[in-house]
PDB file of C-alpha atoms in Angstrom:
ATOM      1  CA  GLN A   1      25.141 -15.763 -16.275  1.00  0.00           C
ATOM      2  CA  LEU A   2      28.430 -14.873 -14.613  1.00  0.00           C
ATOM      3  CA  PHE A   3      29.494 -13.062 -17.793  1.00  0.00           C
ATOM      4  CA  MET A   4      26.202 -11.166 -17.836  1.00  0.00           C
ATOM      5  CA  TRP A   5      26.591  -9.901 -14.287  1.00  0.00           C
ATOM      6  CA  CYS A   6      30.226  -8.935 -14.938  1.00  0.00           C
ATOM      7  CA  ALA A   7      28.926  -6.856 -17.842  1.00  0.00           C
ATOM      8  CA  VAL A   8      26.320  -5.257 -15.540  1.00  0.00           C
ATOM      9  CA  PHE A   9      28.912  -4.098 -13.036  1.00  0.00           C
ATOM     10  CA  ILE A  10      31.447  -2.945 -15.633  1.00  0.00           C
ATOM     11  CA  ILE A  11      29.003  -1.025 -17.843  1.00  0.00           C
ATOM     12  CA  ALA A  12      27.000   0.522 -15.011  1.00  0.00           C
ATOM     13  CA  PHE A  13      29.920   1.330 -12.701  1.00  0.00           C
ATOM     14  CA  LYS A  14      31.933   2.990 -15.467  1.00  0.00           C
ATOM     15  CA  GLY A  15      29.357   5.787 -15.521  1.00  0.00           C
ATOM     16  CA  VAL A  16      29.914   6.752 -11.881  1.00  0.00           C
ATOM     17  CA  ASP A  17      32.688   9.266 -12.576  1.00  0.00           C
ATOM     18  CA  ASN A  18      31.825  10.154 -16.181  1.00  0.00           C
ATOM     19  CA  ILE A  19      28.905  12.502 -16.723  1.00  0.00           C
ATOM     20  CA  ASP A  20      28.980  11.961 -20.507  1.00  0.00           C
ATOM     21  CA  TYR A  21      29.024   8.165 -20.328  1.00  0.00           C
ATOM     22  CA  PHE A  22      25.248   7.604 -20.456  1.00  0.00           C
ATOM     23  CA  ASP A  23      24.702   8.155 -24.181  1.00  0.00           C
ATOM     24  CA  LYS A  24      27.797   6.092 -25.039  1.00  0.00           C
ATOM     25  CA  ALA A  25      26.514   3.182 -22.940  1.00  0.00           C
ATOM     26  CA  ILE A  26      23.061   3.395 -24.563  1.00  0.00           C
ATOM     27  CA  ASN A  27      24.574   3.381 -28.055  1.00  0.00           C
ATOM     28  CA  ARG A  28      26.825   0.409 -27.260  1.00  0.00           C
ATOM     29  CA  VAL A  29      24.017  -1.706 -25.843  1.00  0.00           C
ATOM     30  CA  MET A  30      21.735  -0.769 -28.747  1.00  0.00           C
ATOM     31  CA  LEU A  31      24.228  -2.296 -31.184  1.00  0.00           C
ATOM     32  CA  PHE A  32      22.984  -5.683 -29.980  1.00  0.00           C
ATOM     33  CA  PHE A  33      19.261  -4.913 -30.246  1.00  0.00           C
ATOM     34  CA  PRO A  34      18.787  -5.468 -34.030  1.00  0.00           C
ATOM     35  CA  ILE A  35      20.775  -8.692 -33.725  1.00  0.00           C
ATOM     36  CA  VAL A  36      18.532  -9.981 -30.926  1.00  0.00           C
ATOM     37  CA  LEU A  37      15.412  -9.011 -32.906  1.00  0.00           C
ATOM     38  CA  ALA A  38      16.698 -10.833 -35.975  1.00  0.00           C
ATOM     39  CA  LEU A  39      17.536 -13.940 -33.958  1.00  0.00           C
ATOM     40  CA  TYR A  40      14.071 -13.940 -32.383  1.00  0.00           C
ATOM     41  CA  LEU A  41      12.295 -13.594 -35.737  1.00  0.00           C
ATOM     42  CA  SER A  42      14.423 -16.276 -37.355  1.00  0.00           C
ATOM     43  CA  TYR A  43      13.536 -18.644 -34.515  1.00  0.00           C
ATOM     44  CA  ALA A  44       9.857 -17.664 -34.399  1.00  0.00           C
ATOM     45  CA  PHE A  45       9.360 -18.459 -38.088  1.00  0.00           C
ATOM     46  CA  SER A  46      11.554 -21.547 -38.212  1.00  0.00           C
ATOM     47  CA  ASP A  47      10.067 -25.014 -38.687  1.00  0.00           C
ATOM     48  CA  HIS A  48      11.529 -26.544 -35.534  1.00  0.00           C
ATOM     49  CA  TYR A  49      10.776 -24.079 -32.768  1.00  0.00           C
ATOM     50  CA  LYS A  50       8.935 -24.986 -29.584  1.00  0.00           C
ATOM     51  CA  ALA A  51       5.936 -22.747 -28.975  1.00  0.00           C
ATOM     52  CA  SER A  52       6.670 -22.222 -25.270  1.00  0.00           C
ATOM     53  CA  ASP A  53      10.353 -21.420 -25.888  1.00  0.00           C
ATOM     54  CA  GLN A  54       9.502 -19.073 -28.731  1.00  0.00           C
ATOM     55  CA  ALA A  55       6.970 -17.229 -26.574  1.00  0.00           C
ATOM     56  CA  ASN A  56       9.341 -16.775 -23.638  1.00  0.00           C
ATOM     57  CA  SER A  57      12.176 -15.690 -25.928  1.00  0.00           C
ATOM     58  CA  ILE A  58      10.350 -12.405 -26.543  1.00  0.00           C
ATOM     59  CA  TYR A  59      11.546 -11.181 -23.159  1.00  0.00           C
ATOM     60  CA  TYR A  60      15.137 -11.075 -24.431  1.00  0.00           C
ATOM     61  CA  CYS A  61      13.890  -8.474 -26.933  1.00  0.00           C
ATOM     62  CA  LEU A  62      11.387  -6.705 -24.680  1.00  0.00           C
ATOM     63  CA  LEU A  63      13.884  -5.897 -21.935  1.00  0.00           C
ATOM     64  CA  PHE A  64      15.846  -3.764 -24.391  1.00  0.00           C
ATOM     65  CA  LEU A  65      12.857  -1.375 -24.297  1.00  0.00           C
ATOM     66  CA  PRO A  66      14.342   1.111 -21.749  1.00  0.00           C
ATOM     67  CA  PHE A  67      17.430   1.458 -23.972  1.00  0.00           C
ATOM     68  CA  VAL A  68      15.209   1.926 -27.042  1.00  0.00           C
ATOM     69  CA  LEU A  69      13.273   4.695 -25.276  1.00  0.00           C
ATOM     70  CA  ALA A  70      16.505   6.450 -24.256  1.00  0.00           C
ATOM     71  CA  TYR A  71      18.060   6.096 -27.717  1.00  0.00           C
ATOM     72  CA  LYS A  72      18.825   9.518 -29.220  1.00  0.00           C
ATOM     73  CA  ARG A  73      18.106   8.782 -32.874  1.00  0.00           C
ATOM     74  CA  LYS A  74      15.262  10.792 -34.371  1.00  0.00           C
ATOM     75  CA  TYR A  75      12.250   8.540 -34.991  1.00  0.00           C
ATOM     76  CA  LEU A  76      14.442   5.425 -35.147  1.00  0.00           C
ATOM     77  CA  ASN A  77      13.257   4.511 -31.656  1.00  0.00           C
ATOM     78  CA  VAL A  78       9.661   4.726 -32.970  1.00  0.00           C
ATOM     79  CA  ILE A  79      10.529   2.075 -35.573  1.00  0.00           C
ATOM     80  CA  TYR A  80      12.213  -0.063 -32.911  1.00  0.00           C
ATOM     81  CA  ILE A  81       9.194   0.185 -30.592  1.00  0.00           C
ATOM     82  CA  ALA A  82       6.922  -0.842 -33.463  1.00  0.00           C
ATOM     83  CA  ALA A  83       9.238  -3.793 -34.143  1.00  0.00           C
ATOM     84  CA  LEU A  84       8.970  -4.799 -30.480  1.00  0.00           C
ATOM     85  CA  PHE A  85       5.183  -4.576 -30.709  1.00  0.00           C
ATOM     86  CA  ALA A  86       5.175  -6.804 -33.797  1.00  0.00           C
ATOM     87  CA  CYS A  87       7.455  -9.369 -32.130  1.00  0.00           C
ATOM     88  CA  SER A  88       5.344  -9.320 -28.959  1.00  0.00           C
ATOM     89  CA  SER A  89       2.228  -9.934 -31.055  1.00  0.00           C
ATOM     90  CA  ILE A  90       3.958 -12.857 -32.768  1.00  0.00           C
ATOM     91  CA  SER A  91       4.833 -14.351 -29.372  1.00  0.00           C
ATOM     92  CA  LEU A  92       1.166 -14.096 -28.236  1.00  0.00           C
ATOM     93  CA  LYS A  93       2.473 -13.268 -24.730  1.00  0.00           C
ATOM     94  CA  ARG A  94      -0.074 -11.066 -22.998  1.00  0.00           C
ATOM     95  CA  THR A  95       2.428  -9.979 -20.370  1.00  0.00           C
ATOM     96  CA  ALA A  96       4.765  -8.737 -23.108  1.00  0.00           C
ATOM     97  CA  ILE A  97       2.024  -6.693 -24.781  1.00  0.00           C
ATOM     98  CA  ILE A  98       0.789  -5.210 -21.482  1.00  0.00           C
ATOM     99  CA  GLY A  99       4.314  -4.352 -20.346  1.00  0.00           C
ATOM    100  CA  LEU A 100       5.204  -2.786 -23.681  1.00  0.00           C
ATOM    101  CA  VAL A 101       2.046  -0.689 -24.069  1.00  0.00           C
ATOM    102  CA  LEU A 102       2.005   0.486 -20.448  1.00  0.00           C
ATOM    103  CA  SER A 103       5.705   1.380 -20.449  1.00  0.00           C
ATOM    104  CA  VAL A 104       5.521   3.329 -23.714  1.00  0.00           C
ATOM    105  CA  PHE A 105       2.394   5.161 -22.528  1.00  0.00           C
ATOM    106  CA  ILE A 106       4.097   6.201 -19.291  1.00  0.00           C
ATOM    107  CA  PHE A 107       7.193   7.210 -21.272  1.00  0.00           C
ATOM    108  CA  TYR A 108       5.232   9.662 -23.426  1.00  0.00           C
ATOM    109  CA  VAL A 109       3.300  11.059 -20.441  1.00  0.00           C
ATOM    110  CA  VAL A 110       6.510  11.796 -18.518  1.00  0.00           C
ATOM    111  CA  GLU A 111       8.193  13.144 -21.668  1.00  0.00           C
ATOM    112  CA  LEU A 112       5.355  15.639 -22.152  1.00  0.00           C
ATOM    113  CA  TYR A 113       5.603  16.724 -18.511  1.00  0.00           C
ATOM    114  CA  THR A 114       9.380  17.155 -18.453  1.00  0.00           C
ATOM    115  CA  LYS A 115       9.681  19.056 -21.765  1.00  0.00           C
ATOM    116  CA  ASP A 116       8.997  22.784 -21.503  1.00  0.00           C
ATOM    117  CA  GLU A 117       9.479  23.806 -25.143  1.00  0.00           C
ATOM    118  CA  LEU A 118       6.329  23.719 -27.259  1.00  0.00           C
ATOM    119  CA  LYS A 119       8.317  22.436 -30.239  1.00  0.00           C
ATOM    120  CA  LYS A 120       9.510  19.388 -28.283  1.00  0.00           C
ATOM    121  CA  LYS A 121       6.020  18.696 -26.942  1.00  0.00           C
ATOM    122  CA  PHE A 122       4.690  18.780 -30.502  1.00  0.00           C
ATOM    123  CA  ALA A 123       7.414  16.362 -31.662  1.00  0.00           C
ATOM    124  CA  ILE A 124       6.480  13.965 -28.846  1.00  0.00           C
ATOM    125  CA  ILE A 125       2.802  14.046 -29.849  1.00  0.00           C
ATOM    126  CA  VAL A 126       3.661  13.499 -33.520  1.00  0.00           C
ATOM    127  CA  GLY A 127       5.975  10.617 -32.590  1.00  0.00           C
ATOM    128  CA  SER A 128       3.303   8.940 -30.456  1.00  0.00           C
ATOM    129  CA  ILE A 129       0.674   9.250 -33.208  1.00  0.00           C
ATOM    130  CA  LEU A 130       3.122   7.878 -35.764  1.00  0.00           C
ATOM    131  CA  LEU A 131       3.884   4.959 -33.461  1.00  0.00           C
ATOM    132  CA  ILE A 132       0.189   4.101 -33.040  1.00  0.00           C
ATOM    133  CA  ILE A 133      -0.333   4.141 -36.816  1.00  0.00           C
ATOM    134  CA  ILE A 134       2.684   1.895 -37.445  1.00  0.00           C
ATOM    135  CA  CYS A 135       1.689  -0.559 -34.672  1.00  0.00           C
ATOM    136  CA  VAL A 136      -1.904  -0.828 -35.906  1.00  0.00           C
ATOM    137  CA  GLY A 137      -0.659  -1.362 -39.451  1.00  0.00           C
ATOM    138  CA  SER A 138       1.847  -4.031 -38.379  1.00  0.00           C
ATOM    139  CA  TYR A 139      -0.791  -5.833 -36.316  1.00  0.00           C
ATOM    140  CA  ASN A 140      -3.256  -5.882 -39.221  1.00  0.00           C
ATOM    141  CA  PHE A 141      -0.510  -7.217 -41.493  1.00  0.00           C
ATOM    142  CA  LEU A 142       0.377 -10.007 -39.049  1.00  0.00           C
ATOM    143  CA  ALA A 143      -3.278 -10.895 -38.454  1.00  0.00           C
ATOM    144  CA  ASP A 144      -4.025 -11.085 -42.177  1.00  0.00           C
ATOM    145  CA  ASN A 145      -0.887 -12.904 -43.347  1.00  0.00           C
ATOM    146  CA  PHE A 146       0.184 -15.075 -40.391  1.00  0.00           C
ATOM    147  CA  ASN A 147      -3.104 -15.717 -38.559  1.00  0.00           C
ATOM    148  CA  ILE A 148      -1.770 -14.002 -35.425  1.00  0.00           C
ATOM    149  CA  ASP A 149      -4.523 -12.650 -33.180  1.00  0.00           C
ATOM    150  CA  ILE A 150      -3.390 -11.309 -29.814  1.00  0.00           C
ATOM    151  CA  ILE A 151      -6.851  -9.837 -29.178  1.00  0.00           C
ATOM    152  CA  SER A 152      -8.360 -13.313 -28.939  1.00  0.00           C
ATOM    153  CA  ARG A 153      -5.651 -14.165 -26.392  1.00  0.00           C
ATOM    154  CA  PHE A 154      -6.870 -11.346 -24.165  1.00  0.00           C
ATOM    155  CA  ASP A 155     -10.471 -12.474 -24.658  1.00  0.00           C
ATOM    156  CA  SER A 156      -9.497 -15.906 -23.319  1.00  0.00           C
ATOM    157  CA  ILE A 157      -8.193 -14.605 -19.977  1.00  0.00           C
ATOM    158  CA  SER A 158     -11.437 -15.420 -18.163  1.00  0.00           C
ATOM    159  CA  SER A 159     -11.493 -18.979 -19.489  1.00  0.00           C
ATOM    160  CA  ASP A 160      -7.822 -19.902 -19.050  1.00  0.00           C
ATOM    161  CA  GLU A 161      -7.405 -17.770 -15.885  1.00  0.00           C
ATOM    162  CA  GLY A 162      -4.252 -16.157 -17.205  1.00  0.00           C
ATOM    163  CA  SER A 163      -2.698 -19.442 -18.389  1.00  0.00           C
ATOM    164  CA  GLY A 164      -3.296 -20.921 -14.956  1.00  0.00           C
ATOM    165  CA  ARG A 165      -1.891 -17.990 -12.994  1.00  0.00           C
ATOM    166  CA  LYS A 166      -4.890 -17.760 -10.698  1.00  0.00           C
ATOM    167  CA  TYR A 167      -4.396 -21.394  -9.662  1.00  0.00           C
ATOM    168  CA  ILE A 168      -0.624 -20.882  -9.194  1.00  0.00           C
ATOM    169  CA  TRP A 169      -1.037 -17.738  -7.076  1.00  0.00           C
ATOM    170  CA  GLU A 170      -3.698 -19.338  -4.877  1.00  0.00           C
ATOM    171  CA  GLU A 171      -1.614 -22.484  -4.360  1.00  0.00           C
ATOM    172  CA  VAL A 172       1.577 -20.575  -3.500  1.00  0.00           C
ATOM    173  CA  TRP A 173      -0.264 -18.292  -1.083  1.00  0.00           C
ATOM    174  CA  ASN A 174      -2.057 -21.213   0.588  1.00  0.00           C
ATOM    175  CA  GLN A 175       1.277 -22.967   1.130  1.00  0.00           C
ATOM    176  CA  GLN A 176       2.774 -19.733   2.434  1.00  0.00           C
ATOM    177  CA  LYS A 177      -0.080 -19.161   4.900  1.00  0.00           C
ATOM    178  CA  ASN A 178       0.190 -22.693   6.287  1.00  0.00           C
ATOM    179  CA  ALA A 179       4.005 -22.756   6.436  1.00  0.00           C
ATOM    180  CA  PRO A 180       5.930 -22.964   9.744  1.00  0.00           C
ATOM    181  CA  ILE A 181       7.605 -19.905  11.266  1.00  0.00           C
ATOM    182  CA  LYS A 182      11.032 -20.946   9.931  1.00  0.00           C
ATOM    183  CA  HIS A 183       9.696 -20.763   6.391  1.00  0.00           C
ATOM    184  CA  TRP A 184       8.206 -17.305   7.031  1.00  0.00           C
ATOM    185  CA  ILE A 185      11.545 -16.021   8.323  1.00  0.00           C
ATOM    186  CA  LEU A 186      14.081 -17.704   6.035  1.00  0.00           C
ATOM    187  CA  GLY A 187      12.076 -19.006   3.081  1.00  0.00           C
ATOM    188  CA  GLU A 188      13.006 -22.012   0.936  1.00  0.00           C
ATOM    189  CA  GLY A 189      15.976 -20.577  -0.976  1.00  0.00           C
ATOM    190  CA  SER A 190      16.515 -19.552  -4.593  1.00  0.00           C
ATOM    191  CA  ASN A 191      13.729 -20.655  -6.970  1.00  0.00           C
ATOM    192  CA  GLY A 192      12.022 -22.282  -3.997  1.00  0.00           C
ATOM    193  CA  VAL A 193       8.546 -22.376  -5.537  1.00  0.00           C
ATOM    194  CA  TYR A 194       9.807 -24.380  -8.515  1.00  0.00           C
ATOM    195  CA  TYR A 195      11.750 -26.898  -6.425  1.00  0.00           C
ATOM    196  CA  LYS A 196       9.691 -27.071  -3.199  1.00  0.00           C
ATOM    197  CA  ALA A 197       6.077 -26.040  -3.842  1.00  0.00           C
ATOM    198  CA  ASN A 198       5.478 -28.912  -6.324  1.00  0.00           C
ATOM    199  CA  ILE A 199       2.970 -26.971  -8.426  1.00  0.00           C
ATOM    200  CA  PHE A 200       2.631 -28.936 -11.649  1.00  0.00           C
ATOM    201  CA  LEU A 201       1.132 -27.214 -14.678  1.00  0.00           C
ATOM    202  CA  LEU A 202       1.426 -27.749 -18.435  1.00  0.00           C
ATOM    203  CA  ARG A 203       3.777 -30.724 -18.159  1.00  0.00           C
ATOM    204  CA  ASP A 204       6.274 -29.089 -15.813  1.00  0.00           C
ATOM    205  CA  TYR A 205       6.743 -27.570 -12.385  1.00  0.00           C
ATOM    206  CA  VAL A 206       6.384 -23.784 -12.332  1.00  0.00           C
ATOM    207  CA  SER A 207       7.544 -20.671 -10.512  1.00  0.00           C
ATOM    208  CA  ALA A 208       5.109 -18.425  -8.653  1.00  0.00           C
ATOM    209  CA  HIS A 209       4.615 -16.221 -11.752  1.00  0.00           C
ATOM    210  CA  ASP A 210       4.628 -13.256  -9.376  1.00  0.00           C
ATOM    211  CA  ASP A 211       7.918 -11.965  -8.006  1.00  0.00           C
ATOM    212  CA  PHE A 212       6.346 -10.634  -4.815  1.00  0.00           C
ATOM    213  CA  LEU A 213       5.011 -14.078  -3.939  1.00  0.00           C
ATOM    214  CA  GLU A 214       8.232 -15.662  -5.189  1.00  0.00           C
ATOM    215  CA  VAL A 215      10.484 -13.507  -2.989  1.00  0.00           C
ATOM    216  CA  LEU A 216       8.320 -14.068   0.085  1.00  0.00           C
ATOM    217  CA  TYR A 217       8.288 -17.843  -0.478  1.00  0.00           C
ATOM    218  CA  ASP A 218      11.983 -18.082  -1.384  1.00  0.00           C
ATOM    219  CA  TYR A 219      13.583 -15.640   1.055  1.00  0.00           C
ATOM    220  CA  GLY A 220      11.069 -15.133   3.839  1.00  0.00           C
ATOM    221  CA  ILE A 221       9.873 -11.914   5.377  1.00  0.00           C
ATOM    222  CA  PHE A 222      13.362 -10.394   5.648  1.00  0.00           C
ATOM    223  CA  GLY A 223      14.081 -10.934   1.960  1.00  0.00           C
ATOM    224  CA  PHE A 224      10.639  -9.561   1.117  1.00  0.00           C
ATOM    225  CA  ILE A 225      11.319  -6.385   3.126  1.00  0.00           C
ATOM    226  CA  PHE A 226      14.635  -5.824   1.319  1.00  0.00           C
ATOM    227  CA  TYR A 227      12.894  -6.411  -2.020  1.00  0.00           C
ATOM    228  CA  ILE A 228      10.170  -3.842  -1.279  1.00  0.00           C
ATOM    229  CA  ALA A 229      12.774  -1.368   0.023  1.00  0.00           C
ATOM    230  CA  PHE A 230      14.744  -1.793  -3.210  1.00  0.00           C
ATOM    231  CA  ILE A 231      11.671  -1.058  -5.347  1.00  0.00           C
ATOM    232  CA  ILE A 232      10.763   1.975  -3.234  1.00  0.00           C
ATOM    233  CA  GLN A 233      14.281   3.372  -3.630  1.00  0.00           C
ATOM    234  CA  ILE A 234      14.098   2.991  -7.424  1.00  0.00           C
ATOM    235  CA  ILE A 235      10.710   4.763  -7.445  1.00  0.00           C
ATOM    236  CA  ILE A 236      12.164   7.585  -5.316  1.00  0.00           C
ATOM    237  CA  TYR A 237      14.882   8.082  -7.928  1.00  0.00           C
ATOM    238  CA  ALA A 238      12.203   8.273 -10.642  1.00  0.00           C
ATOM    239  CA  ILE A 239      10.229  10.894  -8.686  1.00  0.00           C
ATOM    240  CA  ARG A 240      13.371  13.001  -8.194  1.00  0.00           C
ATOM    241  CA  MET A 241      14.220  12.796 -11.893  1.00  0.00           C
ATOM    242  CA  ILE A 242      10.693  13.824 -12.874  1.00  0.00           C
ATOM    243  CA  LYS A 243      10.667  16.754 -10.442  1.00  0.00           C
ATOM    244  CA  LYS A 244      14.021  17.984 -11.737  1.00  0.00           C
ATOM    245  CA  LYS A 245      12.847  17.345 -15.328  1.00  0.00           C
ATOM    246  CA  ILE A 246      15.986  15.427 -16.217  1.00  0.00           C
ATOM    247  CA  SER A 247      16.085  14.011 -19.742  1.00  0.00           C
ATOM    248  CA  ILE A 248      16.355  10.410 -18.529  1.00  0.00           C
ATOM    249  CA  ALA A 249      13.254  10.671 -16.320  1.00  0.00           C
ATOM    250  CA  ALA A 250      10.871   9.280 -18.958  1.00  0.00           C
ATOM    251  CA  PRO A 251      12.797   6.114 -19.962  1.00  0.00           C
ATOM    252  CA  PHE A 252      13.750   5.472 -16.329  1.00  0.00           C
ATOM    253  CA  THR A 253      10.103   5.662 -15.203  1.00  0.00           C
ATOM    254  CA  ALA A 254       9.050   3.484 -18.144  1.00  0.00           C
ATOM    255  CA  SER A 255      11.614   0.862 -17.107  1.00  0.00           C
ATOM    256  CA  ILE A 256       9.990   0.714 -13.659  1.00  0.00           C
ATOM    257  CA  ALA A 257       6.578   0.192 -15.274  1.00  0.00           C
ATOM    258  CA  LEU A 258       8.014  -2.677 -17.323  1.00  0.00           C
ATOM    259  CA  PHE A 259       9.689  -4.156 -14.240  1.00  0.00           C
ATOM    260  CA  VAL A 260       6.503  -4.002 -12.129  1.00  0.00           C
ATOM    261  CA  THR A 261       4.309  -5.405 -14.925  1.00  0.00           C
ATOM    262  CA  MET A 262       6.550  -8.402 -15.444  1.00  0.00           C
ATOM    263  CA  SER A 263       7.043  -8.871 -11.693  1.00  0.00           C
ATOM    264  CA  VAL A 264       3.305  -8.928 -10.976  1.00  0.00           C
ATOM    265  CA  THR A 265       2.159 -11.093 -13.885  1.00  0.00           C
ATOM    266  CA  SER A 266       5.189 -13.250 -14.653  1.00  0.00           C
ATOM    267  CA  HIS A 267       8.719 -13.709 -13.289  1.00  0.00           C
ATOM    268  CA  LEU A 268      11.751 -11.502 -13.690  1.00  0.00           C
ATOM    269  CA  ILE A 269      14.284 -11.307 -10.872  1.00  0.00           C
ATOM    270  CA  ILE A 270      14.670 -15.079 -10.477  1.00  0.00           C
ATOM    271  CA  TYR A 271      16.034 -15.257 -14.034  1.00  0.00           C
ATOM    272  CA  PRO A 272      19.140 -13.026 -14.307  1.00  0.00           C
ATOM    273  CA  ASN A 273      19.382 -13.602 -18.057  1.00  0.00           C
ATOM    274  CA  TYR A 274      16.255 -11.416 -18.331  1.00  0.00           C
ATOM    275  CA  PHE A 275      16.904  -9.033 -15.456  1.00  0.00           C
ATOM    276  CA  TYR A 276      20.491  -7.982 -16.169  1.00  0.00           C
ATOM    277  CA  LEU A 277      19.462  -5.541 -18.934  1.00  0.00           C
ATOM    278  CA  ILE A 278      17.271  -3.542 -16.557  1.00  0.00           C
ATOM    279  CA  MET A 279      20.055  -3.563 -13.963  1.00  0.00           C
ATOM    280  CA  ILE A 280      22.477  -2.100 -16.514  1.00  0.00           C
ATOM    281  CA  PHE A 281      19.943   0.569 -17.433  1.00  0.00           C
ATOM    282  CA  TRP A 282      19.193   1.510 -13.836  1.00  0.00           C
ATOM    283  CA  GLY A 283      22.900   1.620 -13.057  1.00  0.00           C
ATOM    284  CA  ILE A 284      23.794   4.100 -15.807  1.00  0.00           C
ATOM    285  CA  CYS A 285      20.655   6.200 -15.145  1.00  0.00           C
ATOM    286  CA  ILE A 286      21.378   6.529 -11.426  1.00  0.00           C
ATOM    287  CA  ALA A 287      25.051   7.245 -12.162  1.00  0.00           C
ATOM    288  CA  LYS A 288      24.037  10.066 -14.519  1.00  0.00           C
ATOM    289  CA  TYR A 289      21.534  11.479 -12.028  1.00  0.00           C
ATOM    290  CA  GLU A 290      24.070  11.461  -9.194  1.00  0.00           C
ATOM    291  CA  ASN A 291      26.700  13.029 -11.455  1.00  0.00           C
ATOM    292  CA  LEU A 292      24.324  15.825 -12.465  1.00  0.00           C
ATOM    293  CA  TYR A 293      23.302  16.406  -8.853  1.00  0.00           C
ATOM    294  CA  ASN A 294      26.888  16.445  -7.586  1.00  0.00           C
ATOM    295  CA  GLN A 295      27.986  18.748 -10.411  1.00  0.00           C
ATOM    296  CA  LYS A 296      25.280  21.285  -9.554  1.00  0.00           C
ATOM    297  CA  ARG A 297      26.093  21.040  -5.861  1.00  0.00           C
ATOM    298  CA  ARG A 298      29.815  21.664  -6.547  1.00  0.00           C
ATOM    299  CA  SER A 299      28.966  24.684  -8.727  1.00  0.00           C
ATOM    300  CA  LEU A 300      27.045  26.235  -5.837  1.00  0.00           C
ATOM    301  CA  MET A 301      29.880  25.827  -3.366  1.00  0.00           C
TER     302      MET A 301
END
């Protein structure tokens, strides 16, 4: 994990003084994406995998999505998104499917808004239709040949209560409500729900499966305020990018949708080995935005 965070700071910070660095960083990170996909598929179809590990491993692939959406290779990102959809279907993780579909939908909506040329708008519409066709075809292939049915997983939400999430959320919140003032102020420390709440489910203790509850329980009200302020600041950057119709507005906004989806229905920030990819992406996006803004401001002086 130390190596991962060193990579975050080096890759993201290098873009601060280099306005052309963004595309280079995207291309370098994307070199690893096919490798990660191949490793996931080889594990998913091996004879010795553990179902729970295989399902959670999809997030190592899914969190490349912002880089895939920002990748400047004509229609290759459509193929990569379809590959992510197929892998998410194989994992049977509902959070992965919801996060992927919602993020891609928001990406195309923002892309249509920020592009003024009719030719580019048409290309976006064609790309989205092509993506839907490929995803439907890949899902039918997986359902017919590998007995993979993600639709039935969504149908079972009412019976399994989101794989026990309703029980987890209620238990964490009940403990939080009845906690002493010291707990409300300081929390229980990193991964506090797992180590202190003693919520046992599916043969193991679990996290809160909701980062908002997790942060409040782990770091108290002060940590929760900083967490909300951080999210608000990221959203403000997205709004500014959309208003200025900057090219990175769509993938940046989609990355926020992915972040929020995973934060609300699963866990993200307490596991840096998932979260570091989004941090790299946000770092190079904000660096590019600030560079563009500062360049325009200097040209007006």
